Amino acid sequence: MTEAWADWVWLNGRLVRGAEAAVSVFDRGFLLGDGLFETLRAVDGRLFRPERHLARLQRGAAYLGLELTAGADELIAALWETLQANHLEDAALRLTVSRGAGPPGLGLAGTGVATSVIAARAFHGYPDHWYDPGATAVLSRVVKNEQSQLCGIKSISWLEHVMARAEAAEKGADEALLRNTRGDLVEGSGTNLFIISGGRILTPDLASGCLPGVTREAVLELGQEMGLEVREESLPSEALAAADEAILTNSLLGAAPLVRVEGQRISSGQPGPITRRLAEGYRALVAREAR
Ligand SMILES: Cc1ncc(COP(=O)(O)O)c(C=O)c1O
């Protein structure tokens, strides 16, 4: 079950009660989806590679010309502060930044100061079945344009992903996999995708249009440390049928087996040995590195 948001929210540098936290109805985040977000998981009150999340946020902000009002260190401190204010150890954190309120229209002239919000909720992992026996997915109708300037940016205009997730729910699956205009696999609605084939770890390259996930990066590192061949490349959707194993990753989920797509089992339909090693390796890495 998804826990409700915790009481205290960090809003533009101050902790306020969520029920009382207010953002302008003229905020461009609300009007235009003009903003960015990050989702982080806290385990035992510690965060895994928060600087990688902040680097992605800063890259997105620089690309959009959105002036952040706080630096990475300050925002990381605010994430910890929000955890502490809510007495949370194991939690999901959502950092949202928008370009703030502005005059009518699309133009950037006259826009005010960015709005920054951090909200938290208790979180102990995805429902058990995601990890064992593993997640199921459908192939989404949503086509991701890998040529879009917004690929790689975690924008709050996330409607394609919302639509894909709704499709998964409609069809009784856990996740929906997006393909790009070439028909190649990109990612899940809220996850990166890996395939294990012949002992190699394969994942769609960034040119596929996927998000450069923080967990994806860590899993690629782990695969290399395990001495396995790791490749970022274009993956046609047929690669799933031929895969020995498949994995979904994100910061809240960690690494979880994907065992069925469109009702078809991937290999035996059981979590495979490389998936187990990577999932375990990821948990150990988080325990070692989180701060
Ligand atoms: C579309 C999409 N891809 C991938 C990811 C995984 O990113 P990360 O590992 O940084 O959480 C997410 C996370 O929310 C996502 O929404």
Tab-separated table of N, CA, C and O and ligand atoms in Angstrom, residues 37-39 53 56 144 154 158 161 187-192 210-217 249-252 282, ligand 1:
chain	number	residue	atom	x	y	z
A	37	PHE	N	11.726	17.082	-11.672
A	37	PHE	CA	11.600	16.402	-10.375
A	37	PHE	C	12.624	15.296	-10.232
A	37	PHE	O	13.249	14.865	-11.206
A	38	GLU	N	12.791	14.866	-9.003
A	38	GLU	CA	13.643	13.728	-8.660
A	38	GLU	C	12.934	12.921	-7.590
A	38	GLU	O	12.271	13.489	-6.722
A	39	THR	N	13.085	11.612	-7.649
A	39	THR	CA	12.560	10.745	-6.597
A	39	THR	C	13.743	9.989	-5.995
A	39	THR	O	14.534	9.405	-6.740
A	53	HIS	N	21.430	12.436	-8.330
A	53	HIS	CA	20.086	12.979	-8.574
A	53	HIS	C	20.155	14.490	-8.783
A	53	HIS	O	19.523	15.036	-9.687
A	56	ARG	N	21.534	15.387	-12.144
A	56	ARG	CA	20.536	15.260	-13.224
A	56	ARG	C	19.587	16.454	-13.193
A	56	ARG	O	19.239	17.015	-14.238
A	144	LYS	N	7.764	6.753	-27.589
A	144	LYS	CA	8.666	7.797	-27.091
A	144	LYS	C	9.469	8.327	-28.280
A	144	LYS	O	10.039	7.540	-29.042
A	154	LYS	N	14.319	14.869	-16.535
A	154	LYS	CA	13.215	14.353	-15.715
A	154	LYS	C	12.239	15.495	-15.465
A	154	LYS	O	12.224	16.122	-14.402
A	158	TRP	N	5.132	14.628	-17.442
A	158	TRP	CA	5.418	13.183	-17.457
A	158	TRP	C	4.209	12.397	-17.973
A	158	TRP	O	4.009	11.248	-17.616
A	161	HIS	N	4.303	8.929	-19.481
A	161	HIS	CA	4.552	7.883	-18.492
A	161	HIS	C	3.290	7.586	-17.684
A	161	HIS	O	3.026	6.441	-17.330
A	187	GLU	N	12.306	1.950	-22.112
A	187	GLU	CA	12.277	1.820	-20.649
A	187	GLU	C	10.853	1.514	-20.230
A	187	GLU	O	9.948	1.479	-21.071
A	188	GLY	N	10.651	1.335	-18.940
A	188	GLY	CA	9.302	1.205	-18.410
A	188	GLY	C	8.745	2.581	-18.098
A	188	GLY	O	9.465	3.586	-18.196
A	189	SER	N	7.473	2.635	-17.693
A	189	SER	CA	6.860	3.949	-17.418
A	189	SER	C	7.599	4.673	-16.291
A	189	SER	O	7.630	5.905	-16.280
A	190	GLY	N	8.174	3.916	-15.376
A	190	GLY	CA	8.903	4.536	-14.274
A	190	GLY	C	10.169	3.781	-13.927
A	190	GLY	O	10.649	3.861	-12.790
A	191	THR	N	10.687	3.038	-14.889
A	191	THR	CA	11.843	2.168	-14.620
A	191	THR	C	12.758	2.097	-15.841
A	191	THR	O	12.302	2.274	-16.972
A	192	ASN	N	14.025	1.810	-15.611
A	192	ASN	CA	14.910	1.420	-16.716
A	192	ASN	C	14.847	-0.091	-16.876
A	192	ASN	O	14.483	-0.818	-15.950
A	210	CYS	N	15.833	6.827	-23.378
A	210	CYS	CA	15.564	6.481	-21.968
A	210	CYS	C	16.148	7.525	-21.022
A	210	CYS	O	17.018	8.308	-21.392
A	211	LEU	N	15.653	7.494	-19.803
A	211	LEU	CA	16.186	8.366	-18.761
A	211	LEU	C	17.518	7.791	-18.277
A	211	LEU	O	17.624	6.580	-18.083
A	212	PRO	N	18.530	8.649	-18.086
A	212	PRO	CA	19.778	8.135	-17.504
A	212	PRO	C	19.583	7.900	-16.010
A	212	PRO	O	19.863	8.764	-15.180
A	213	GLY	N	19.060	6.745	-15.653
A	213	GLY	CA	18.696	6.450	-14.271
A	213	GLY	C	19.918	6.328	-13.368
A	213	GLY	O	20.960	5.807	-13.781
A	214	VAL	N	19.753	6.760	-12.153
A	214	VAL	CA	20.825	6.637	-11.159
A	214	VAL	C	21.037	5.151	-10.843
A	214	VAL	O	22.165	4.674	-10.708
A	215	THR	N	19.944	4.402	-10.764
A	215	THR	CA	20.038	2.963	-10.481
A	215	THR	C	20.635	2.240	-11.693
A	215	THR	O	21.444	1.312	-11.544
A	216	ARG	N	20.236	2.666	-12.880
A	216	ARG	CA	20.779	2.083	-14.124
A	216	ARG	C	22.301	2.191	-14.129
A	216	ARG	O	23.013	1.221	-14.406
A	217	GLU	N	22.782	3.377	-13.783
A	217	GLU	CA	24.236	3.612	-13.755
A	217	GLU	C	24.905	2.655	-12.762
A	217	GLU	O	25.938	2.049	-13.056
A	249	THR	N	14.622	-1.361	-13.062
A	249	THR	CA	15.316	-0.634	-11.981
A	249	THR	C	14.745	0.771	-11.808
A	249	THR	O	14.369	1.418	-12.781
A	250	ASN	N	14.683	1.206	-10.598
A	250	ASN	CA	14.589	2.636	-10.280
A	250	ASN	C	14.970	2.817	-8.814
A	250	ASN	O	15.193	1.833	-8.097
A	251	SER	N	15.037	4.075	-8.401
A	251	SER	CA	15.572	4.362	-7.067
A	251	SER	C	14.722	3.769	-5.947
A	251	SER	O	15.255	3.392	-4.908
A	252	LEU	N	13.414	3.722	-6.146
A	252	LEU	CA	12.555	3.179	-5.088
A	252	LEU	C	12.511	1.657	-5.131
A	252	LEU	O	12.474	0.994	-4.106
A	282	TYR	N	23.220	-4.599	-5.645
A	282	TYR	CA	22.716	-3.230	-5.544
A	282	TYR	C	22.362	-2.904	-4.087
A	282	TYR	O	22.704	-1.842	-3.574
B	1	LIG	C1	10.825	6.825	-17.002
B	1	LIG	C2	11.828	6.480	-15.951
B	1	LIG	N1	12.917	5.785	-16.310
B	1	LIG	C3	13.835	5.430	-15.404
B	1	LIG	C4	13.704	5.769	-14.069
B	1	LIG	C5	14.759	5.325	-13.088
B	1	LIG	O1	15.538	6.399	-12.642
B	1	LIG	P1	16.338	6.319	-11.261
B	1	LIG	O2	17.095	5.044	-11.270
B	1	LIG	O3	17.219	7.519	-11.307
B	1	LIG	O4	15.331	6.364	-10.169
B	1	LIG	C6	12.601	6.503	-13.667
B	1	LIG	C7	12.456	6.872	-12.265
B	1	LIG	O5	11.534	7.483	-11.849
B	1	LIG	C8	11.641	6.874	-14.628
B	1	LIG	O6	10.553	7.582	-14.289
